Coordinates of N, CA, C and O in Angstrom, one line a residue:
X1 N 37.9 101.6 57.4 CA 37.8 100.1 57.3 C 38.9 99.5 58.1 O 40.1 99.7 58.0
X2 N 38.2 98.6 58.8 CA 39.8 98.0 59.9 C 39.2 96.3 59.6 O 38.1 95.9 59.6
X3 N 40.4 95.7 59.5 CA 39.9 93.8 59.6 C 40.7 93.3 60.4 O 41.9 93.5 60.3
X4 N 40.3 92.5 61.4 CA 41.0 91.6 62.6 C 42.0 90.5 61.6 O 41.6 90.0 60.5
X5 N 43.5 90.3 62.3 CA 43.8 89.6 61.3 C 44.7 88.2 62.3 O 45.2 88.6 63.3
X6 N 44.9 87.0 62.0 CA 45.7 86.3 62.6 C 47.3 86.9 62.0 O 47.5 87.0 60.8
X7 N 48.4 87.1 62.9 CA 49.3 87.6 62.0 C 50.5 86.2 62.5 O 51.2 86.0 63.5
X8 N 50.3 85.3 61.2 CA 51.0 83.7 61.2 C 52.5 84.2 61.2 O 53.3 83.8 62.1
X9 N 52.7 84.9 60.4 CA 54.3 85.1 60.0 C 54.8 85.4 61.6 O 55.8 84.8 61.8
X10 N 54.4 86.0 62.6 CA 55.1 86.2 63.2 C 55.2 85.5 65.1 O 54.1 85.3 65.6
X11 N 55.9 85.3 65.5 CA 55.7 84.4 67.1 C 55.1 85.1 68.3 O 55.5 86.0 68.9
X12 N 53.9 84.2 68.3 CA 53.0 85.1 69.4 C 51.7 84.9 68.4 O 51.7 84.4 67.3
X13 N 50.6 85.4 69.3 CA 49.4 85.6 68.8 C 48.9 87.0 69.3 O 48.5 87.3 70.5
X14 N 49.0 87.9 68.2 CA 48.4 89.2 68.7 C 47.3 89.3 68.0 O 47.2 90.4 67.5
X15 N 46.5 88.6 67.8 CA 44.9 88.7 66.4 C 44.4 89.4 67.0 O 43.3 89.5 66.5
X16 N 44.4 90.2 68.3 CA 43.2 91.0 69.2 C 43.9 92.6 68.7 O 43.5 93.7 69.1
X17 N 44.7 92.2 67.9 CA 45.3 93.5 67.5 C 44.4 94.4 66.2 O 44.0 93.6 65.3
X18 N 44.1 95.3 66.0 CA 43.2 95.6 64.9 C 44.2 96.4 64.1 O 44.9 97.3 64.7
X19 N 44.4 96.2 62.4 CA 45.2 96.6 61.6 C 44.5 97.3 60.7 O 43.8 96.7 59.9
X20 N 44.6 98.2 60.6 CA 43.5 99.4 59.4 C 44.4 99.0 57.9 O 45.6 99.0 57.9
X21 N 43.6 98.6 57.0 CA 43.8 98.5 55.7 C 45.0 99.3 55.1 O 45.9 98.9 54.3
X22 N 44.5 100.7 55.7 CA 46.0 101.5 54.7 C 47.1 101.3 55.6 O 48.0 102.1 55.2
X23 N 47.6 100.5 56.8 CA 48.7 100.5 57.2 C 49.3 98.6 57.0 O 50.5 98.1 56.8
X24 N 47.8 98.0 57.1 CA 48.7 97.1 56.8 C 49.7 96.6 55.4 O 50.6 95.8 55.4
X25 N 49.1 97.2 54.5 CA 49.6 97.2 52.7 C 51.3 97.6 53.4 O 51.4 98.3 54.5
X26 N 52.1 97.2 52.8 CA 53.5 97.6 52.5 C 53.6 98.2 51.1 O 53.0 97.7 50.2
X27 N 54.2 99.2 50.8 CA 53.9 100.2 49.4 C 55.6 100.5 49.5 O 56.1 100.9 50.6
X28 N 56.4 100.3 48.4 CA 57.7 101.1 47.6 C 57.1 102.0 46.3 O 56.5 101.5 45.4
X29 N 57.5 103.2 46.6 CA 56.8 104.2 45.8 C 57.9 105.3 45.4 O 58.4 106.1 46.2
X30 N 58.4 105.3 43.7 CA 59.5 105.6 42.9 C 58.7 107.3 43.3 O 57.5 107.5 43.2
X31 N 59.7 108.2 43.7 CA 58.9 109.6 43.6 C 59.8 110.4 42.0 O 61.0 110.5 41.8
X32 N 58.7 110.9 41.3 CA 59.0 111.2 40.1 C 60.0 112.3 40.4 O 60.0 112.8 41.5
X33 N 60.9 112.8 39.1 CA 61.2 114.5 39.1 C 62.0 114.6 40.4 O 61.8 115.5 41.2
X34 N 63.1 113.3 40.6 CA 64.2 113.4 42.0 C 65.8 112.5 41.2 O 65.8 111.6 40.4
X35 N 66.8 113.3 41.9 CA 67.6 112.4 41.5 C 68.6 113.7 40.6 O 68.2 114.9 40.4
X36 N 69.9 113.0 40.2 CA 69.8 113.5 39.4 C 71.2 112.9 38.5 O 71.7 111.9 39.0
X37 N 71.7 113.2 37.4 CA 72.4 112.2 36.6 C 73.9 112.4 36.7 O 74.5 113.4 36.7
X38 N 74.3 110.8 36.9 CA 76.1 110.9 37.3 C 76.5 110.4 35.6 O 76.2 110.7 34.5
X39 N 77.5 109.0 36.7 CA 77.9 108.5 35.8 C 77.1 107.6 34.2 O 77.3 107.7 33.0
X40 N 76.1 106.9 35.0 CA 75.0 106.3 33.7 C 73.5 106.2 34.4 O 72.7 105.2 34.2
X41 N 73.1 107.4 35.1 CA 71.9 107.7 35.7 C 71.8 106.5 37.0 O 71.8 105.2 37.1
X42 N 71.7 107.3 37.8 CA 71.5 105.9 39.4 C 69.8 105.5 39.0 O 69.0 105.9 38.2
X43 N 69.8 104.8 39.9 CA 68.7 104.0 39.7 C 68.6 103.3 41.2 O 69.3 102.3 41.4
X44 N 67.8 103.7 41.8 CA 66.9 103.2 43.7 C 66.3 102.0 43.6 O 65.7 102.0 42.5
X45 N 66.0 101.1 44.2 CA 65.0 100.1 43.9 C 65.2 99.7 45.5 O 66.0 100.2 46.3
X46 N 64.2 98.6 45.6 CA 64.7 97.3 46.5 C 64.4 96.0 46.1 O 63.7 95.6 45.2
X47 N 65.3 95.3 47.2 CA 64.9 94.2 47.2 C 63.9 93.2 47.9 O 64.2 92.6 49.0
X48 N 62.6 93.2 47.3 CA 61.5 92.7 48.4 C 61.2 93.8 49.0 O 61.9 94.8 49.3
X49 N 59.9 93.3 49.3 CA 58.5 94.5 50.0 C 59.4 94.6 51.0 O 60.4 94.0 51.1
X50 N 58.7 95.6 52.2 CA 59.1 96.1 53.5 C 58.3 96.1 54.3 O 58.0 97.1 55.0
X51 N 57.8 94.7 54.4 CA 56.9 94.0 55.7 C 57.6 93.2 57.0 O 58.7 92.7 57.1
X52 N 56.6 93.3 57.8 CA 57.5 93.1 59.1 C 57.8 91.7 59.1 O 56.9 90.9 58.8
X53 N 59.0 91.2 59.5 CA 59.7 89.9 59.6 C 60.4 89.7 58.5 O 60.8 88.6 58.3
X54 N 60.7 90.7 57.4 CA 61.3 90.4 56.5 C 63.0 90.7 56.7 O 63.4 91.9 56.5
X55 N 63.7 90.0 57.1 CA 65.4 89.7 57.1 C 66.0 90.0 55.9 O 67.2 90.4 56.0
X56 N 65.5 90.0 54.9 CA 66.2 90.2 53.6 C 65.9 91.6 53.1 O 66.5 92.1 52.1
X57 N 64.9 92.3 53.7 CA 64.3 93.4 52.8 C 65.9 94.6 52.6 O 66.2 95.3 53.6
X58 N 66.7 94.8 51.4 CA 67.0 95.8 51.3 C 67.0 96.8 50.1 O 66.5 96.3 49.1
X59 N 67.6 98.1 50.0 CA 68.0 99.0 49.2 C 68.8 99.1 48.4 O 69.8 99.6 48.7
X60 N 68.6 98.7 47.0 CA 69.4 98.8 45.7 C 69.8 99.6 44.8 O 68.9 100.4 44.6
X61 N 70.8 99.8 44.1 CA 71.4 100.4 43.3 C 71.7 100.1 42.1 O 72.5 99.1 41.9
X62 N 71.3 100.5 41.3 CA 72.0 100.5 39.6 C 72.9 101.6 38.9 O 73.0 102.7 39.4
X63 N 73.3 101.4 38.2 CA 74.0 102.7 37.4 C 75.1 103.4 38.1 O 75.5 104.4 37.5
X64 N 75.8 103.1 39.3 CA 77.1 104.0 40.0 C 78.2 104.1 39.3 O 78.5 103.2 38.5
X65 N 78.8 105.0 39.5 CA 80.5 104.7 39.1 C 81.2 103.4 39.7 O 81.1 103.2 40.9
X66 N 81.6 102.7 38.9 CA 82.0 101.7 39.7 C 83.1 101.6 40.7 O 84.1 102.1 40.5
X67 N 82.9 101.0 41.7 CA 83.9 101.0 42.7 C 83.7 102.3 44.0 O 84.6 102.8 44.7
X68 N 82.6 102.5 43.8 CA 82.3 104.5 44.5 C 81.8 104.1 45.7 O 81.1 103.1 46.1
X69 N 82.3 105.0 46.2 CA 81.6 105.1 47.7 C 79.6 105.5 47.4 O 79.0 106.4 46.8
X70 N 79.1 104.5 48.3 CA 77.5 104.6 47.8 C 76.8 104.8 49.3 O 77.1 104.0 50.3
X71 N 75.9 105.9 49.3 CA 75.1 106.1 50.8 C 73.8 105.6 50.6 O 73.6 106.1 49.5
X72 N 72.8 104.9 50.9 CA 71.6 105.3 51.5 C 71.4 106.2 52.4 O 72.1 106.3 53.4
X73 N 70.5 107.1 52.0 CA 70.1 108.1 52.9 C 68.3 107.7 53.4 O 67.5 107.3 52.6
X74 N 68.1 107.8 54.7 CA 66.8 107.4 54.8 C 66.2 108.5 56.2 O 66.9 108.9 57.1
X75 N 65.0 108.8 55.9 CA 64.1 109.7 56.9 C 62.8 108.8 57.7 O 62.5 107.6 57.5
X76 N 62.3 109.5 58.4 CA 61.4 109.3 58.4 C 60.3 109.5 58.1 O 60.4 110.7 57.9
X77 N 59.1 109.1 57.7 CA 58.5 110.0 57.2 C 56.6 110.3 57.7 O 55.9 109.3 58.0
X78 N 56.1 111.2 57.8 CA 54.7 111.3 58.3 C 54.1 110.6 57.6 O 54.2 110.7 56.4
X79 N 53.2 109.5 58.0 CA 52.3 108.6 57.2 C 50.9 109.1 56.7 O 50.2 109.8 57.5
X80 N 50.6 108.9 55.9 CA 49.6 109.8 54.9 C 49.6 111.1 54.2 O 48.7 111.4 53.4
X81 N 50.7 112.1 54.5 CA 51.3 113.0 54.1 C 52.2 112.5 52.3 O 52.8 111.5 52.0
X82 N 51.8 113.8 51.3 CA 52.3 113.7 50.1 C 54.4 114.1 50.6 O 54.9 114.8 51.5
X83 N 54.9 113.4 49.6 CA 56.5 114.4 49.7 C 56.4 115.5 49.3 O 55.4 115.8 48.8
X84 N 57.2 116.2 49.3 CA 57.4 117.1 48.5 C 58.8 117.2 48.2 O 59.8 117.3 48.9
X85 N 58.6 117.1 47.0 CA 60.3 117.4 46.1 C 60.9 118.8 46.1 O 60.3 119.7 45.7
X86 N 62.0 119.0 46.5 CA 63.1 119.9 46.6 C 64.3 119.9 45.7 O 65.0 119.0 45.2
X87 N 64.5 121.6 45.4 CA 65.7 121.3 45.0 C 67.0 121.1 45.6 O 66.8 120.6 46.7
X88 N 67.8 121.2 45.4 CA 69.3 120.9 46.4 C 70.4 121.1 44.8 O 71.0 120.2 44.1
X89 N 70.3 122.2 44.7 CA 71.5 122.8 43.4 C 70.8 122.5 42.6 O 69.6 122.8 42.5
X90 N 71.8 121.5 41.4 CA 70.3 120.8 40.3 C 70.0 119.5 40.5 O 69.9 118.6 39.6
X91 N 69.8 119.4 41.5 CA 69.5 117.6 41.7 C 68.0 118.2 42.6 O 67.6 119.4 42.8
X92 N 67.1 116.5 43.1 CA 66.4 117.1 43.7 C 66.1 115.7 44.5 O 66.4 114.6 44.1
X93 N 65.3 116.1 45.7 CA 65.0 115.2 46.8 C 63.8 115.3 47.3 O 63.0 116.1 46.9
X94 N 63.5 114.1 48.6 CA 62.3 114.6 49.2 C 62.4 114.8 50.6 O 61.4 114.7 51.4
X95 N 63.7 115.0 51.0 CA 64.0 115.1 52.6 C 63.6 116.4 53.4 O 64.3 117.4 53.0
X96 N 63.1 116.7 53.9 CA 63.0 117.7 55.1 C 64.3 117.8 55.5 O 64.6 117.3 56.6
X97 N 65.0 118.4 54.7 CA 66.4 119.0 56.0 C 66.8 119.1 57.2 O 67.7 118.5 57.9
X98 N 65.7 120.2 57.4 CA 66.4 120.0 59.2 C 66.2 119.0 59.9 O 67.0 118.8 60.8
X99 N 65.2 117.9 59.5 CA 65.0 116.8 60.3 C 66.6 116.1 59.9 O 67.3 116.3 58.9
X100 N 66.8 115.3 60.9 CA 67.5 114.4 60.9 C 67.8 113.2 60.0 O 67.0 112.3 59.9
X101 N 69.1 113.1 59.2 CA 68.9 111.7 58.3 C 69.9 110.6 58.8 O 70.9 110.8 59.5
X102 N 69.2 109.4 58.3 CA 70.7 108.0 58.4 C 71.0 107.9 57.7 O 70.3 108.2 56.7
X103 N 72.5 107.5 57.5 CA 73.0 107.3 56.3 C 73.8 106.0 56.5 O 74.8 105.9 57.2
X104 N 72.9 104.9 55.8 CA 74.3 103.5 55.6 C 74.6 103.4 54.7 O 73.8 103.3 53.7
X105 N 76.5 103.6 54.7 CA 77.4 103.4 53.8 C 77.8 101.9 53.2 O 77.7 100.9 53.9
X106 N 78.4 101.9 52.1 CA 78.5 101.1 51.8 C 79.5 101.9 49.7 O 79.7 103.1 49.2
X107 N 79.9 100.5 49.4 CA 80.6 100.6 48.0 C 79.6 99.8 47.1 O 79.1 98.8 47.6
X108 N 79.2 100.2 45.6 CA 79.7 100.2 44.3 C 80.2 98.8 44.2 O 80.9 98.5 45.2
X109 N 80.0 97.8 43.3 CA 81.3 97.5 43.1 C 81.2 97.3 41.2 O 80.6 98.3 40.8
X110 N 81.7 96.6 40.2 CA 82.3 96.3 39.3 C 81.4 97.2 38.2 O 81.8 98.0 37.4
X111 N 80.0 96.7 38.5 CA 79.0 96.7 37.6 C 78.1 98.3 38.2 O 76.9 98.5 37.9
X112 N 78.9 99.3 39.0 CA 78.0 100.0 39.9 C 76.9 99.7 40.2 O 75.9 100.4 39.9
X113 N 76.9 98.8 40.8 CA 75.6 98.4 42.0 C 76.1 97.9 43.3 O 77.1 97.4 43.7
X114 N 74.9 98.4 43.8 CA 75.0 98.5 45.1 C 74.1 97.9 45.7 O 73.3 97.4 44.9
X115 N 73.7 97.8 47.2 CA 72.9 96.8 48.0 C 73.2 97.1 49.8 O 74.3 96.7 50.3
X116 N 72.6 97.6 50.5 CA 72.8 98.1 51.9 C 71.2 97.7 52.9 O 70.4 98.5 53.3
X117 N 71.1 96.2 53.1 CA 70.4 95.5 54.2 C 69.6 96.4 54.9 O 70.2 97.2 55.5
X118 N 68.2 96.3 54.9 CA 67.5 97.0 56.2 C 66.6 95.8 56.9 O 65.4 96.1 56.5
X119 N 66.6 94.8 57.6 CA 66.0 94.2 58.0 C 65.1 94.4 59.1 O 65.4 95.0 60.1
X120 N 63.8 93.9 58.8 CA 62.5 94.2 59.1 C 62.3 93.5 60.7 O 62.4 92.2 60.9
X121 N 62.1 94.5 61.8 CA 61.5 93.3 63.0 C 60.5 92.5 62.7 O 59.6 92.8 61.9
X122 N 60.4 91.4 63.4 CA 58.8 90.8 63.5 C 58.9 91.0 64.4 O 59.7 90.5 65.1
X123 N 57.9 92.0 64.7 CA 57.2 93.3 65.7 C 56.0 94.2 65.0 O 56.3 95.1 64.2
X124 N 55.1 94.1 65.1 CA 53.7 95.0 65.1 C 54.3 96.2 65.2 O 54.0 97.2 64.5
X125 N 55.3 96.3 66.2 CA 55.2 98.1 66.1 C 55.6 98.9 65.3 O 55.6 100.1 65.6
X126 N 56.4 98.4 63.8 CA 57.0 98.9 63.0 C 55.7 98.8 62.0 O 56.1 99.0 60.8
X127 N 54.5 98.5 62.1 CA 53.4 98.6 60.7 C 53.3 100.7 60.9 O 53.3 101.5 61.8
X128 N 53.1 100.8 59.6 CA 52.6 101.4 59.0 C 54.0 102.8 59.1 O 53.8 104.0 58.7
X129 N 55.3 102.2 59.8 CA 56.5 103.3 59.6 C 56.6 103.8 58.1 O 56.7 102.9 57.3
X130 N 56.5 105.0 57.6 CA 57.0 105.6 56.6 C 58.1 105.6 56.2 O 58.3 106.6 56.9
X131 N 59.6 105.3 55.4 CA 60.8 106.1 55.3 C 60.9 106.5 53.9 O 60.5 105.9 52.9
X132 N 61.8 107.9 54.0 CA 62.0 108.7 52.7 C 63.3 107.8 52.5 O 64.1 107.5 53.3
X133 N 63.4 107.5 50.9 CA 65.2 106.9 51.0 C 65.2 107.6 49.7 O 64.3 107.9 48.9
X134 N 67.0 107.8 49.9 CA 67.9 108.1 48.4 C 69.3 107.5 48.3 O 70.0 107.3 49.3
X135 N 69.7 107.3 47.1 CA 71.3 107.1 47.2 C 72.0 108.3 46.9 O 71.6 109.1 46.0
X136 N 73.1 108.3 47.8 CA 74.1 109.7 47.3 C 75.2 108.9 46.7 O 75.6 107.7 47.1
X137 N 75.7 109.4 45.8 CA 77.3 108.3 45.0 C 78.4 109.6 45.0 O 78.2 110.8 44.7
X138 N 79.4 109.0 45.4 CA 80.8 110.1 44.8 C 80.8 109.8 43.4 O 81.1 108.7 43.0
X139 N 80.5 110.7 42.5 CA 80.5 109.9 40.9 C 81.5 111.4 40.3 O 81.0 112.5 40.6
X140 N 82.5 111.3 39.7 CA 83.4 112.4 39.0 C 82.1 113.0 37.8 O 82.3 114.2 37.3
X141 N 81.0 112.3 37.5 CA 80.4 113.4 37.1 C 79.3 113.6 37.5 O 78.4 113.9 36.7
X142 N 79.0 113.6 38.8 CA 78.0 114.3 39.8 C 77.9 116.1 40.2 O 78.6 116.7 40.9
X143 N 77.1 116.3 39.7 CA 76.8 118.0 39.5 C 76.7 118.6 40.9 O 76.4 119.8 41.1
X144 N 76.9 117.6 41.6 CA 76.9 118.3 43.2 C 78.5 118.4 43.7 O 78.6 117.9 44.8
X145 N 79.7 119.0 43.1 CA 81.0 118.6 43.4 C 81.3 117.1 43.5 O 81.9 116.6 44.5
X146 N 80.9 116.5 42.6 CA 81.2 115.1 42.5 C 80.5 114.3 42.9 O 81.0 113.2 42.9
X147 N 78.9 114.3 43.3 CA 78.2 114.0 43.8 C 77.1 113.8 43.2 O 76.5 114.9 43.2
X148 N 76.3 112.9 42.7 CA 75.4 112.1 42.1 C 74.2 111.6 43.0 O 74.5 110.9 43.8
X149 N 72.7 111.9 42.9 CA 71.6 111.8 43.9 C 71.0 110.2 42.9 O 71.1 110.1 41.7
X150 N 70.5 109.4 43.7 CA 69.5 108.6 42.9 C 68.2 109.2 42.9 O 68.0 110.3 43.3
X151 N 67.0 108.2 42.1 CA 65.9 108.7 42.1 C 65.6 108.6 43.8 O 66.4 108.0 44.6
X152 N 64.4 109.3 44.3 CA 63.8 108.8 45.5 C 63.0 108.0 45.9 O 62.3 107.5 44.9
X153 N 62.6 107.5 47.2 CA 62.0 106.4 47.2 C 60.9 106.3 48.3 O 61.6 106.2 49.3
X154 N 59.6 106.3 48.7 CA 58.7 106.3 49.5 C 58.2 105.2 49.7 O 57.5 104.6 49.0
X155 N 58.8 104.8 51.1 CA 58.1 102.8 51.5 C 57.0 103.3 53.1 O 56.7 104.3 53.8
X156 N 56.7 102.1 53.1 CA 55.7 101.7 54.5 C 56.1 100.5 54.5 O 56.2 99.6 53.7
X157 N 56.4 100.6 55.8 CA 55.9 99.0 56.4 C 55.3 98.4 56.8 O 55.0 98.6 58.0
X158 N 55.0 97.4 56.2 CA 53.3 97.0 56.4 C 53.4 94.9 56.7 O 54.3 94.1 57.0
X159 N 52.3 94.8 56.5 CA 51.9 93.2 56.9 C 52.1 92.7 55.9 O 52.6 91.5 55.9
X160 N 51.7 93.3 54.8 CA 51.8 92.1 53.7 C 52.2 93.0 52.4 O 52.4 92.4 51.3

């Protein structure tokens, strides 16, 4: 199923563009059975979907030690492919290893939360990108030598 679409949000007229249904949806998707517990359990979220032209769209945090050094970790990911969760000691993830990760840094602060910006082009050519994300925290009681995983996180970027 594909629908011709005027796409207003952004400058230019590409409507001769054809957008297939499952790429244009934007999806944030909690992957169960990942993560694992520090100081008062992390907690991944975002802020706002991860559609194109969105300036504000970023990656949140709950529960850190406060004041801690806080990573986003993010992949790429094959679009239509399930994750698969891994272990990594006793914590667990959904990264492919050998592939390559980003990591934007950032701090924690009072309340351990956190917040690290990924802003969206308005550009067509980022619909239907996959990314795997996680937070890593230095947390004194992170079971990884000090080290605390959040839950994981499976997005698309989409149109709407």
């Amino acid at each position: 199923f594909s629908s011709r679409r005027r796409h207003t949000r952004l400058q230019g007229d590409w409507s001769s563009d054809v957008c297939s249904s499952d790429l244009c949806a934007s999806f944030v998707q909690a992957v169960p059975g990942t993560g694992c517990l520090g100081y008062a359990g992390l907690v991944a979220s975002t802020q706002g979907m991860p559609t194109i032209g969105n300036s504000t769209f970023a990656f949140t945090l709950a529960g850190a030690t406060p004041f801690s050094y806080a990573a986003t970790l993010l992949q790429f990911h094959a679009p239509g492919t399930a994750p698969v969760v891994s272990p990594f000691f006793v914590c667990a993830h959904i990264f492919d290893l050998p592939a390559g990760l980003i990591q934007v840094s950032g701090f924690s602060n009072a309340l351990g939360q956190a917040i690290n910006f990924l802003p969206i082009p308005a550009d067509p050519a980022y619909l239907g990108i996959e990314l795997r994300s996680q937070w890593a925290v230095l947390d004194g009681l992170g079971p990884i030598s000090g080290v605390a995983l959040s839950n994981s996180l499976l997005l698309r970027i989409g149109e709407y």
